[in-house]
mmCIF file of C-alpha atoms and ligand atoms in Angstrom:
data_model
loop_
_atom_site.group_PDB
_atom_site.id
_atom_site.type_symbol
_atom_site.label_atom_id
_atom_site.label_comp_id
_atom_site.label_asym_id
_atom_site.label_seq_id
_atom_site.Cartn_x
_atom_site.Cartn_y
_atom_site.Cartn_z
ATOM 1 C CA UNK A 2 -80.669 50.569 44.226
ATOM 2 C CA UNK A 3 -81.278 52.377 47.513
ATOM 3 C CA UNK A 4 -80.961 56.115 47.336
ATOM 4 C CA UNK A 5 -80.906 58.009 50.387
ATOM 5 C CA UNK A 6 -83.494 60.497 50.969
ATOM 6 C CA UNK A 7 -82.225 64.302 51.328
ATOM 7 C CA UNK A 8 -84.759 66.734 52.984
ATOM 8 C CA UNK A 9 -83.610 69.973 52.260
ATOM 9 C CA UNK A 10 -85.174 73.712 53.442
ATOM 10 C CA UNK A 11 -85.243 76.173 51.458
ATOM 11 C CA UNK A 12 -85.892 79.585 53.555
ATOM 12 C CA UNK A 13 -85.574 81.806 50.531
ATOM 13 C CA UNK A 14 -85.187 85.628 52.079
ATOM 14 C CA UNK A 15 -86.807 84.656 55.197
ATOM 15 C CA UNK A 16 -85.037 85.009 58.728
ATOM 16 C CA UNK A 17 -82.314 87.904 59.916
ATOM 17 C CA UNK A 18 -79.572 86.300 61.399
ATOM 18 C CA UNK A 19 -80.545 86.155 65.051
ATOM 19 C CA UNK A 20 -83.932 84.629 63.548
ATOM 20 C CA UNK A 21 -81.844 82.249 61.798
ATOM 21 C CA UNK A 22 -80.061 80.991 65.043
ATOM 22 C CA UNK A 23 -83.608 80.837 67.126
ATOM 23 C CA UNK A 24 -85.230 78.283 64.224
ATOM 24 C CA UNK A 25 -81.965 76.145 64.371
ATOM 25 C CA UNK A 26 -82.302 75.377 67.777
ATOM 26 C CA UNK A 27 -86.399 74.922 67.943
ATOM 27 C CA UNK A 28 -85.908 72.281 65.158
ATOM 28 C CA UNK A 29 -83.003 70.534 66.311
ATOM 29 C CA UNK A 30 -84.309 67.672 68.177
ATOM 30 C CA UNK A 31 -87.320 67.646 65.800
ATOM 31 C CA UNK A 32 -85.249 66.996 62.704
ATOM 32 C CA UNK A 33 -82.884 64.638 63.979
ATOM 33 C CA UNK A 34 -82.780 61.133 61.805
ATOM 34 C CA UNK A 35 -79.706 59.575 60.777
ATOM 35 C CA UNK A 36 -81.178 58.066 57.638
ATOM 36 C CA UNK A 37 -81.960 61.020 56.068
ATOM 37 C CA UNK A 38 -79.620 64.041 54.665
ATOM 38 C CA UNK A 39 -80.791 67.110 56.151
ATOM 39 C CA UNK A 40 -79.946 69.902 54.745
ATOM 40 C CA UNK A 41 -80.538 74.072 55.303
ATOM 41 C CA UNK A 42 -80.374 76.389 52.644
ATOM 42 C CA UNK A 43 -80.109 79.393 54.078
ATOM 43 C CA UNK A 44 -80.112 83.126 52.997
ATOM 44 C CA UNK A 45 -76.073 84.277 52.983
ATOM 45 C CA UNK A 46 -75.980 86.265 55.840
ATOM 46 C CA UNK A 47 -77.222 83.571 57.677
ATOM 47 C CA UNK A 48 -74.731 80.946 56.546
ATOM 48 C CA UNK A 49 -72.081 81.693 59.026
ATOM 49 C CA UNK A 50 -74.302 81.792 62.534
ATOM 50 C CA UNK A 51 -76.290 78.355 60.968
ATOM 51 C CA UNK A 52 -73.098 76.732 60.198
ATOM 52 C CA UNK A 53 -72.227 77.725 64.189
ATOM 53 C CA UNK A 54 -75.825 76.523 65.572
ATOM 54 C CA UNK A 55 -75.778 73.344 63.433
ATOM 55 C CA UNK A 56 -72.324 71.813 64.640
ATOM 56 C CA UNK A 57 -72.707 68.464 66.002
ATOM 57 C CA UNK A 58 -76.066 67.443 64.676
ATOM 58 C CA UNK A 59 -77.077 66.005 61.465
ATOM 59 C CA UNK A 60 -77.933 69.333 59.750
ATOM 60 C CA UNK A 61 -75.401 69.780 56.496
ATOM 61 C CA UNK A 62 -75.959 73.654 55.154
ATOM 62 C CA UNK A 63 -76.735 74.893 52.028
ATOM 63 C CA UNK A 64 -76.514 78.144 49.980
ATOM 64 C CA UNK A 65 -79.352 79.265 47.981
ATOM 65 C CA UNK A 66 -76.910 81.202 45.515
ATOM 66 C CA UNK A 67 -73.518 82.149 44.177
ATOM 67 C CA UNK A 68 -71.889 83.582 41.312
ATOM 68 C CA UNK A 69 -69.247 81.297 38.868
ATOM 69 C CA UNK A 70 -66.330 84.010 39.718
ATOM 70 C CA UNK A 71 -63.548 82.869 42.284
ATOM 71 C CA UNK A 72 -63.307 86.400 43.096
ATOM 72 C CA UNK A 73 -62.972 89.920 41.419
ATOM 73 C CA UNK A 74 -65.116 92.611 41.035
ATOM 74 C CA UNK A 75 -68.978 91.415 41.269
ATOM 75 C CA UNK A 76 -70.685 93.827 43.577
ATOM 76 C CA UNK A 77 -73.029 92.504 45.757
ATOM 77 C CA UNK A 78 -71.948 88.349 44.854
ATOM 78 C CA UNK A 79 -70.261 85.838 46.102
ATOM 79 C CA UNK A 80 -68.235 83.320 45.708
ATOM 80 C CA UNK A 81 -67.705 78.991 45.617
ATOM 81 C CA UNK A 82 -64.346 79.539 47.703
ATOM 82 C CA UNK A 83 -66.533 81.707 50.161
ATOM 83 C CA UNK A 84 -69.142 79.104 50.266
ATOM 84 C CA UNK A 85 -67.004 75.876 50.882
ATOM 85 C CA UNK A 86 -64.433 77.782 53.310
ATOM 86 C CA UNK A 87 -67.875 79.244 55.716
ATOM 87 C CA UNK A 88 -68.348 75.340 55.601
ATOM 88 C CA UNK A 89 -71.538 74.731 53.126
ATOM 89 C CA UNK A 90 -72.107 71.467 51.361
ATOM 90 C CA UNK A 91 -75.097 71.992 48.875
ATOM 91 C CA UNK A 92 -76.213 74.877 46.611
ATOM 92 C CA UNK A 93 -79.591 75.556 45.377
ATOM 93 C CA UNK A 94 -79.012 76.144 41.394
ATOM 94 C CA UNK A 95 -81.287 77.318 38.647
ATOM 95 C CA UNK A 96 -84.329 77.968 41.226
ATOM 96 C CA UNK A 97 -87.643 79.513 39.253
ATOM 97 C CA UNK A 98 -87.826 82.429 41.085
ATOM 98 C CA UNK A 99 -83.908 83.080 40.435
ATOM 99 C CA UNK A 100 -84.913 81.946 36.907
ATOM 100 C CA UNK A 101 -87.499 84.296 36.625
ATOM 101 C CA UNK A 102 -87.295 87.258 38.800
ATOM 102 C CA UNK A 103 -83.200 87.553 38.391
ATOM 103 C CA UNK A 104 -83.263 86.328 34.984
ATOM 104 C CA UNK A 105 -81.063 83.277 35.066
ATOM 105 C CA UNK A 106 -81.079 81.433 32.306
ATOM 106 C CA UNK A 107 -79.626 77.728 31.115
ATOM 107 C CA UNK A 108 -76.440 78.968 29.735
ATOM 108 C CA UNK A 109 -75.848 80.974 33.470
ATOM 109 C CA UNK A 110 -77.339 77.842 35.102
ATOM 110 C CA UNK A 111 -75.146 75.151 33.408
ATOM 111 C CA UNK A 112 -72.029 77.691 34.098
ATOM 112 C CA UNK A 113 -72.833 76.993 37.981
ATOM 113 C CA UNK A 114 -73.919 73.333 37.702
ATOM 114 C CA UNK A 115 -70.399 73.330 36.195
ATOM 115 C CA UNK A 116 -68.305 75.260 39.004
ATOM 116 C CA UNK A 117 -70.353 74.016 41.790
ATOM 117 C CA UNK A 118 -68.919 70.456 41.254
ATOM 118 C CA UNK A 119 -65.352 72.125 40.506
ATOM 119 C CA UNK A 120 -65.509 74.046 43.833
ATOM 120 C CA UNK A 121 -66.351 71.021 45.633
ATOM 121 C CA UNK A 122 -70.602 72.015 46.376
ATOM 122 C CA UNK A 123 -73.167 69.580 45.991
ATOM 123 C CA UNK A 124 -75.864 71.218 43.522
ATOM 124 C CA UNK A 125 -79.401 70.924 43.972
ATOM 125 C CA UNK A 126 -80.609 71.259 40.359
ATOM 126 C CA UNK A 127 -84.251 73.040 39.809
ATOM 127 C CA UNK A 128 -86.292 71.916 37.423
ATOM 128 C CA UNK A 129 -90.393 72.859 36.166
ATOM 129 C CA UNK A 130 -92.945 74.321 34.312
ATOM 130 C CA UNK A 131 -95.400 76.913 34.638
ATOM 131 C CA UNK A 132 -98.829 76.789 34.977
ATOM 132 C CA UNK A 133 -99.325 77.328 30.781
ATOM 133 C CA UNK A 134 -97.003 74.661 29.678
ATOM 134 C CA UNK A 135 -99.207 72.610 32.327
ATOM 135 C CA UNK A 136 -101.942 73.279 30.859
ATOM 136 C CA UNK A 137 -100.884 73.291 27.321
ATOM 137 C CA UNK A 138 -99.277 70.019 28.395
ATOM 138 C CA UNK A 139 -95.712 70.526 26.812
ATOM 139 C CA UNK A 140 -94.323 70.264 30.220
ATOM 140 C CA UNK A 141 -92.542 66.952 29.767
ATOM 141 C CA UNK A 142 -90.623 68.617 26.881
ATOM 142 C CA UNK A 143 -90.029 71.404 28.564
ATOM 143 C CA UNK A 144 -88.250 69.527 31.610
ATOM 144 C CA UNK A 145 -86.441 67.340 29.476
ATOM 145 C CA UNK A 146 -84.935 70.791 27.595
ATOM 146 C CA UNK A 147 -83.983 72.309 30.625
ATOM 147 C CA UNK A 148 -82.345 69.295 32.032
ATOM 148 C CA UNK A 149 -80.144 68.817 28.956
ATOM 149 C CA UNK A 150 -79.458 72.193 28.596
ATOM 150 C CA UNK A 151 -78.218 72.695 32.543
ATOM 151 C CA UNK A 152 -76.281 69.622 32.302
ATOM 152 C CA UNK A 153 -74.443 70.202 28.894
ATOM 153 C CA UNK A 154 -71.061 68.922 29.858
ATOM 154 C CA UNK A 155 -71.137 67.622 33.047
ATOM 155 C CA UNK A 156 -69.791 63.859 33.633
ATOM 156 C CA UNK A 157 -71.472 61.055 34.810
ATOM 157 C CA UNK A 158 -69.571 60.548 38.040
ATOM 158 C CA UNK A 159 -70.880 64.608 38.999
ATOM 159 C CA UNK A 160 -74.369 63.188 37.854
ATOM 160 C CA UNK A 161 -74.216 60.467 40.265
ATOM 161 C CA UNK A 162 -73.537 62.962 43.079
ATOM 162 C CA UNK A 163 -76.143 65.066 41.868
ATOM 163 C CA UNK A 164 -79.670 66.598 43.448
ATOM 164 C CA UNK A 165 -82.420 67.466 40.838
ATOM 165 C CA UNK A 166 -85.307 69.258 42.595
ATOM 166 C CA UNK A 167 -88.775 69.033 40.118
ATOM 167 C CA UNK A 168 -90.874 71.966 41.352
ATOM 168 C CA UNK A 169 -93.389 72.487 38.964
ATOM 169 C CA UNK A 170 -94.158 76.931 39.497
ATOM 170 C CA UNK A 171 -97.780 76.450 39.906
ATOM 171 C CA UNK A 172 -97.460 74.442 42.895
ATOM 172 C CA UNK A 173 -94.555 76.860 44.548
ATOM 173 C CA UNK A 174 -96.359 78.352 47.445
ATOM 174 C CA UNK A 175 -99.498 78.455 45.921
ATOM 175 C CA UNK A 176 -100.949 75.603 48.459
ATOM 176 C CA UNK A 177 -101.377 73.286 45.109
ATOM 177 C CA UNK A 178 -99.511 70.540 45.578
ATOM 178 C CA UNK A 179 -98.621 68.452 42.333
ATOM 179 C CA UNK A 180 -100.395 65.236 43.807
ATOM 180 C CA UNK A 181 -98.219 61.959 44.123
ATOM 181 C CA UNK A 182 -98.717 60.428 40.694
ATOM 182 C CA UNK A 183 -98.276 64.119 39.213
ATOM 183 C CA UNK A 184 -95.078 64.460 40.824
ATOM 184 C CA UNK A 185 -94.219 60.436 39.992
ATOM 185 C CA UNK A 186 -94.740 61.025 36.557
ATOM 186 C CA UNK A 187 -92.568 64.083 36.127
ATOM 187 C CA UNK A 188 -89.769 62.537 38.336
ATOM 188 C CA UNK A 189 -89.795 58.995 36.618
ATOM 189 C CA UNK A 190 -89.208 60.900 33.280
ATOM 190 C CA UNK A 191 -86.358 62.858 34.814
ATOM 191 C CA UNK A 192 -84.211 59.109 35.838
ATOM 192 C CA UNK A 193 -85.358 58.068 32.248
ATOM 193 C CA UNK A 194 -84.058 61.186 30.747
ATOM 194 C CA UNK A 195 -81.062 60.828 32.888
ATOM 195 C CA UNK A 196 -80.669 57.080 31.722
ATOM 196 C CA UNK A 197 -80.569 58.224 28.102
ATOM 197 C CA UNK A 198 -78.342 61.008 28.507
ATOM 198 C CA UNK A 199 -75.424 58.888 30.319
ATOM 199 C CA UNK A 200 -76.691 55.387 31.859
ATOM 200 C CA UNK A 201 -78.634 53.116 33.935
ATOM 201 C CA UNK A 202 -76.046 53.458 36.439
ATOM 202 C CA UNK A 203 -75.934 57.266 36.690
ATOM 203 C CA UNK A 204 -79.690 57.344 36.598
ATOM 204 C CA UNK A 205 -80.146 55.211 39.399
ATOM 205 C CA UNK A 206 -77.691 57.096 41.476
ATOM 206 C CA UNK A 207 -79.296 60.627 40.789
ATOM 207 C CA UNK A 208 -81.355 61.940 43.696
ATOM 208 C CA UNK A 209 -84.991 63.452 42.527
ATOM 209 C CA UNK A 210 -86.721 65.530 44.856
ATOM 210 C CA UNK A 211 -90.150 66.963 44.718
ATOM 211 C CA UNK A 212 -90.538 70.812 46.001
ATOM 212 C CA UNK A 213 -94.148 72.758 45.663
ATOM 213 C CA UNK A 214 -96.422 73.339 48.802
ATOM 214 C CA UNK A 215 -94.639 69.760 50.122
ATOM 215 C CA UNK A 216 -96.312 69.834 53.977
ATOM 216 C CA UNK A 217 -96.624 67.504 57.122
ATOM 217 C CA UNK A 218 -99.591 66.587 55.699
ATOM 218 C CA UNK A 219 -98.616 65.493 51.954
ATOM 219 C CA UNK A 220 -95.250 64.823 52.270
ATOM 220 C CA UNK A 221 -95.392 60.628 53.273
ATOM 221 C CA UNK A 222 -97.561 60.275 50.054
ATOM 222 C CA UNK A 223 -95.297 62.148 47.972
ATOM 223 C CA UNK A 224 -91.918 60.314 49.467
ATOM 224 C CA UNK A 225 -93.428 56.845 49.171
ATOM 225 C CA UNK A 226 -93.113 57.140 45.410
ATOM 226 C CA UNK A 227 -90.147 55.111 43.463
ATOM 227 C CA UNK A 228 -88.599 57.868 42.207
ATOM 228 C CA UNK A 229 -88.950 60.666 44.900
ATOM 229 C CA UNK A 230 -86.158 60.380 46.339
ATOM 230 C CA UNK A 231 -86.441 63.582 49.002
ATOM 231 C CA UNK A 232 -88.203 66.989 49.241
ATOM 232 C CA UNK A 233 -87.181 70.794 48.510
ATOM 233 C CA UNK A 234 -89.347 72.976 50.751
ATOM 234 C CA UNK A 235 -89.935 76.406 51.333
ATOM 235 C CA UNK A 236 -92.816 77.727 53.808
ATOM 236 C CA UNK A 237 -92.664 74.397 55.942
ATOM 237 C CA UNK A 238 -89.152 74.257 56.394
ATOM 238 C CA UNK A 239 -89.327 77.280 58.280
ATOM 239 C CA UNK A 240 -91.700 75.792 61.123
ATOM 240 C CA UNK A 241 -91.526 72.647 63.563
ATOM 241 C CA UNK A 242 -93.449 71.006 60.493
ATOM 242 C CA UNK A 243 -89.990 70.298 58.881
ATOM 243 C CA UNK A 244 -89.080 67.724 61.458
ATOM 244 C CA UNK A 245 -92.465 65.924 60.251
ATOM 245 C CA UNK A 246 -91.104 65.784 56.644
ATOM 246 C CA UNK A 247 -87.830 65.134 57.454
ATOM 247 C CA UNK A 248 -89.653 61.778 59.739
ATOM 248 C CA UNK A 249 -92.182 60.930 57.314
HETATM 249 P P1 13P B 17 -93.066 76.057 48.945
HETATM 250 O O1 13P B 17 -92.776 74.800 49.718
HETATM 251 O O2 13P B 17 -93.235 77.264 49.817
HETATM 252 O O3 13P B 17 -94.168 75.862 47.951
HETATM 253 O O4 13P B 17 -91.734 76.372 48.077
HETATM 254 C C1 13P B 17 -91.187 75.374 47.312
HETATM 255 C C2 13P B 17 -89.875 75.844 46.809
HETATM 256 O O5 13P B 17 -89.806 76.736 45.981
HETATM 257 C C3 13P B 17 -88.670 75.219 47.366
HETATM 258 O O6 13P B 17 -87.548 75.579 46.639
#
Protein backbone atom coordinates (compact mmCIF):
# COMPACT_ATOMS: atom_id res chain seq x y z
CA UNK A 1 0.00 0.00 0.00
CA UNK A 2 1.40 3.41 -0.93
CA UNK A 3 1.78 5.79 1.94
CA UNK A 4 2.52 9.24 1.26
CA UNK A 5 5.59 10.68 2.57
CA UNK A 6 5.14 13.72 5.17
CA UNK A 7 8.30 15.91 5.71
CA UNK A 8 7.70 17.78 8.63
CA UNK A 9 10.10 20.70 10.50
CA UNK A 10 10.35 20.86 13.65
CA UNK A 11 11.93 24.45 14.69
CA UNK A 12 11.62 23.80 18.39
CA UNK A 13 12.19 27.50 20.16
CA UNK A 14 14.02 28.73 17.25
CA UNK A 15 12.87 31.92 15.20
CA UNK A 16 10.94 35.30 16.64
CA UNK A 17 8.18 35.96 14.58
CA UNK A 18 9.61 38.27 11.95
CA UNK A 19 12.40 35.40 11.70
CA UNK A 20 9.67 33.08 11.24
CA UNK A 21 8.16 35.01 8.19
CA UNK A 22 11.87 35.58 6.50
CA UNK A 23 12.54 31.45 6.53
CA UNK A 24 8.98 30.92 5.01
CA UNK A 25 9.65 32.79 2.12
CA UNK A 26 13.56 31.66 1.49
CA UNK A 27 12.19 28.04 1.46
CA UNK A 28 9.19 28.41 -0.47
CA UNK A 29 10.18 27.58 -3.89
CA UNK A 30 12.76 25.15 -2.43
CA UNK A 31 10.19 22.98 -0.71
CA UNK A 32 7.62 22.91 -3.20
CA UNK A 33 6.55 19.07 -4.29
CA UNK A 34 3.12 18.03 -4.59
CA UNK A 35 3.82 14.44 -3.63
CA UNK A 36 4.92 15.06 -0.44
CA UNK A 37 3.03 16.56 2.83
CA UNK A 38 4.96 19.37 4.02
CA UNK A 39 4.47 20.37 7.06
CA UNK A 40 5.93 23.36 9.71
CA UNK A 41 5.83 22.99 13.22
CA UNK A 42 6.35 26.05 14.46
CA UNK A 43 6.92 27.71 17.93
CA UNK A 44 3.21 29.39 18.97
CA UNK A 45 3.90 32.77 18.49
CA UNK A 46 4.85 32.05 15.21
CA UNK A 47 1.77 30.10 14.17
CA UNK A 48 -0.31 32.99 13.16
CA UNK A 49 2.36 35.06 10.75
CA UNK A 50 3.41 31.23 9.20
CA UNK A 51 -0.10 30.36 8.68
CA UNK A 52 -0.20 34.09 6.74
CA UNK A 53 3.26 33.46 4.75
CA UNK A 54 2.31 29.85 3.88
CA UNK A 55 -1.17 30.53 2.09
CA UNK A 56 -1.25 29.23 -1.30
CA UNK A 57 1.63 26.83 -1.31
CA UNK A 58 1.89 23.34 -0.23
CA UNK A 59 3.12 24.08 3.34
CA UNK A 60 0.28 22.61 5.99
CA UNK A 61 1.38 24.05 9.72
CA UNK A 62 1.93 22.42 12.71
CA UNK A 63 2.04 23.12 16.49
CA UNK A 64 4.73 21.75 18.54
CA UNK A 65 2.38 21.81 21.75
CA UNK A 66 -0.92 22.25 23.50
CA UNK A 67 -2.63 21.50 26.57
CA UNK A 68 -5.98 18.86 26.68
CA UNK A 69 -8.18 21.93 28.22
CA UNK A 70 -10.73 23.68 25.77
CA UNK A 71 -10.18 26.63 27.82
CA UNK A 72 -10.07 27.80 31.55
CA UNK A 73 -7.52 28.78 33.69
CA UNK A 74 -3.97 27.26 32.48
CA UNK A 75 -1.52 30.10 32.60
CA UNK A 76 0.81 30.27 30.04
CA UNK A 77 -1.16 27.15 27.66
CA UNK A 78 -3.11 26.81 25.05
CA UNK A 79 -5.61 25.35 23.56
CA UNK A 80 -6.97 22.58 20.48
CA UNK A 81 -9.83 25.23 19.62
CA UNK A 82 -6.95 27.90 19.44
CA UNK A 83 -4.89 25.67 17.34
CA UNK A 84 -7.50 24.50 14.65
CA UNK A 85 -9.29 28.10 14.52
CA UNK A 86 -5.33 29.99 13.80
CA UNK A 87 -5.63 27.24 11.00
CA UNK A 88 -3.00 24.32 12.08
CA UNK A 89 -3.32 20.78 10.86
CA UNK A 90 -0.66 18.64 12.80
CA UNK A 91 0.65 18.63 16.40
CA UNK A 92 3.89 17.40 17.58
CA UNK A 93 2.88 15.05 20.74
CA UNK A 94 4.92 13.30 23.36
CA UNK A 95 8.37 14.88 21.95
CA UNK A 96 11.60 13.69 24.27
CA UNK A 97 12.60 16.87 25.15
CA UNK A 98 8.82 17.74 26.25
CA UNK A 99 9.09 14.22 27.77
CA UNK A 100 12.01 14.95 29.57
CA UNK A 101 12.68 18.50 30.27
CA UNK A 102 8.70 19.35 30.95
CA UNK A 103 8.05 16.08 32.36
CA UNK A 104 5.34 14.66 30.17
CA UNK A 105 4.62 11.47 30.69
CA UNK A 106 2.33 8.53 28.85
CA UNK A 107 -0.72 9.09 30.84
CA UNK A 108 -0.39 13.23 29.80
CA UNK A 109 0.69 12.01 26.33
CA UNK A 110 -2.19 9.54 25.61
CA UNK A 111 -4.64 12.42 27.15
CA UNK A 112 -3.44 14.58 23.96
CA UNK A 113 -3.13 11.74 21.42
CA UNK A 114 -6.76 11.47 22.60
CA UNK A 115 -8.03 15.24 22.20
CA UNK A 116 -5.88 15.96 19.31
CA UNK A 117 -8.03 13.58 17.13
CA UNK A 118 -11.29 14.96 19.02
CA UNK A 119 -10.30 18.58 18.16
CA UNK A 120 -9.80 17.70 14.69
CA UNK A 121 -5.38 17.90 14.72
CA UNK A 122 -3.41 15.43 13.08
CA UNK A 123 -0.82 14.10 15.83
CA UNK A 124 2.62 13.40 15.15
CA UNK A 125 3.35 10.74 17.79
CA UNK A 126 7.15 10.66 19.30
CA UNK A 127 8.58 7.73 20.01
CA UNK A 128 12.57 6.48 21.36
CA UNK A 129 15.07 5.50 23.58
CA UNK A 130 17.99 6.86 25.14
CA UNK A 131 21.35 6.22 24.66
CA UNK A 132 21.34 3.44 27.89
CA UNK A 133 18.42 1.44 26.79
CA UNK A 134 20.54 1.50 23.38
CA UNK A 135 23.12 0.24 24.75
CA UNK A 136 21.60 -2.06 27.20
CA UNK A 137 19.56 -3.04 24.15
CA UNK A 138 15.97 -3.02 25.76
CA UNK A 139 15.05 -0.41 23.32
CA UNK A 140 12.63 -2.49 21.28
CA UNK A 141 10.67 -3.03 24.55
CA UNK A 142 10.87 0.14 25.47
CA UNK A 143 9.21 1.52 22.11
CA UNK A 144 6.73 -1.02 22.04
CA UNK A 145 5.66 0.22 25.91
CA UNK A 146 5.46 3.62 25.01
CA UNK A 147 3.49 3.05 21.92
CA UNK A 148 0.82 1.03 23.76
CA UNK A 149 0.75 3.14 26.51
CA UNK A 150 0.20 6.60 24.26
CA UNK A 151 -2.30 4.87 22.26
CA UNK A 152 -4.46 3.22 25.08
CA UNK A 153 -7.85 3.87 23.64
CA UNK A 154 -7.58 5.30 20.52
CA UNK A 155 -9.52 3.58 17.43
CA UNK A 156 -8.26 2.20 14.50
CA UNK A 157 -9.75 4.64 12.02
CA UNK A 158 -7.56 7.68 14.28
CA UNK A 159 -4.61 5.12 13.86
CA UNK A 160 -4.94 5.11 10.24
CA UNK A 161 -4.72 8.93 10.19
CA UNK A 162 -1.96 8.82 12.43
CA UNK A 163 1.98 10.14 12.32
CA UNK A 164 4.45 8.18 14.60
CA UNK A 165 7.85 9.95 14.59
CA UNK A 166 10.82 7.21 15.95
CA UNK A 167 13.60 9.52 17.17
CA UNK A 168 15.80 7.56 19.05
CA UNK A 169 17.47 10.66 21.91
CA UNK A 170 20.96 9.80 21.12
CA UNK A 171 20.68 10.72 17.63
CA UNK A 172 18.56 14.16 18.41
CA UNK A 173 21.00 16.81 17.46
CA UNK A 174 23.86 15.04 18.43
CA UNK A 175 25.08 14.67 14.55
CA UNK A 176 24.58 10.65 15.10
CA UNK A 177 22.31 9.62 12.86
CA UNK A 178 20.59 6.13 13.57
CA UNK A 179 21.91 4.68 10.13
CA UNK A 180 19.21 3.27 7.62
CA UNK A 181 18.92 -0.31 8.80
CA UNK A 182 18.99 1.13 12.53
CA UNK A 183 16.17 3.26 11.83
CA UNK A 184 14.45 0.23 9.49
CA UNK A 185 14.59 -1.98 12.23
CA UNK A 186 13.00 0.21 14.86
CA UNK A 187 10.30 1.45 12.35
CA UNK A 188 9.40 -2.11 10.92
CA UNK A 189 8.73 -3.13 14.61
CA UNK A 190 6.55 -0.08 15.13
CA UNK A 191 3.89 -1.29 11.79
CA UNK A 192 4.30 -4.83 13.41
CA UNK A 193 3.42 -3.57 16.78
CA UNK A 194 0.74 -1.56 15.20
CA UNK A 195 -0.52 -4.76 13.26
CA UNK A 196 -0.91 -6.60 16.56
CA UNK A 197 -2.48 -3.97 18.43
CA UNK A 198 -5.47 -3.37 15.78
CA UNK A 199 -4.69 -4.84 12.11
CA UNK A 200 -2.94 -5.28 8.94
CA UNK A 201 -5.04 -2.65 7.61
CA UNK A 202 -4.38 0.04 10.24
CA UNK A 203 -0.73 -0.85 10.19
CA UNK A 204 -0.30 -0.33 6.70
CA UNK A 205 -2.03 2.97 6.79
CA UNK A 206 0.10 4.41 9.77
CA UNK A 207 2.76 6.88 8.66
CA UNK A 208 6.42 6.18 10.40
CA UNK A 209 8.83 8.81 10.26
CA UNK A 210 12.41 8.85 11.25
CA UNK A 211 13.70 12.20 13.18
CA UNK A 212 17.54 12.38 14.67
CA UNK A 213 20.30 14.50 12.86
CA UNK A 214 18.07 13.53 9.42
CA UNK A 215 20.25 15.96 6.78
CA UNK A 216 20.55 16.63 2.93
CA UNK A 217 23.06 14.32 3.09
CA UNK A 218 21.37 11.13 4.87
CA UNK A 219 18.02 11.71 4.32
CA UNK A 220 17.50 9.66 0.56
CA UNK A 221 19.08 6.60 2.38
CA UNK A 222 16.95 6.85 5.27
CA UNK A 223 13.53 7.52 3.07
CA UNK A 224 14.29 4.69 0.66
CA UNK A 225 13.51 2.24 3.44
CA UNK A 226 9.97 0.21 3.41
CA UNK A 227 8.81 1.46 6.36
CA UNK A 228 10.07 5.15 6.56
CA UNK A 229 7.50 6.65 5.50
CA UNK A 230 8.77 10.59 6.03
CA UNK A 231 11.16 12.58 8.28
CA UNK A 232 10.79 14.78 11.62
CA UNK A 233 13.63 17.31 11.60
CA UNK A 234 14.94 19.83 13.69
CA UNK A 235 18.34 21.81 12.84
CA UNK A 236 17.86 21.21 8.96
CA UNK A 237 14.48 22.26 8.71
CA UNK A 238 15.49 25.55 9.64
CA UNK A 239 17.92 26.08 6.51
CA UNK A 240 17.49 25.82 2.56
CA UNK A 241 18.61 22.09 3.35
CA UNK A 242 14.89 21.27 4.08
CA UNK A 243 13.88 21.66 0.49
CA UNK A 244 16.65 18.83 -0.16
CA UNK A 245 14.79 16.45 2.24
CA UNK A 246 11.60 17.38 1.37
CA UNK A 247 13.06 16.41 -2.73
CA UNK A 248 15.01 13.52 -1.82
P1 LIG B 1 17.58 17.16 14.91
O1 LIG B 1 17.16 16.96 13.48
O2 LIG B 1 18.09 18.53 15.19
O3 LIG B 1 18.47 16.05 15.39
O4 LIG B 1 16.22 17.05 15.79
C1 LIG B 1 15.39 15.97 15.60
C2 LIG B 1 14.14 16.22 16.35
O5 LIG B 1 14.12 16.22 17.57
C3 LIG B 1 12.92 16.49 15.57
O6 LIG B 1 11.80 16.47 16.38
Amino acid sequence: MARRRIIAGNWKMNKTPSEAVALCAELKDLVKNDAVDVVYCVPAIDIVPVVEAVKGTNVHVGAENFYIEDKGAFTGEISAPMLKDAGVEYIIIGHSERRDIFGENDILINQKVKKAFASGLKPILCCGESPTLRKAGTYKEWIERQITWDLDGVTADQVKELVIAYEPIWAIGTGETATADQAEEVCALIRELIAKLYDQATADAVRIQYGGSMNAGNAAELLSKANIDGGLIGGASLKPDFGQIVNA
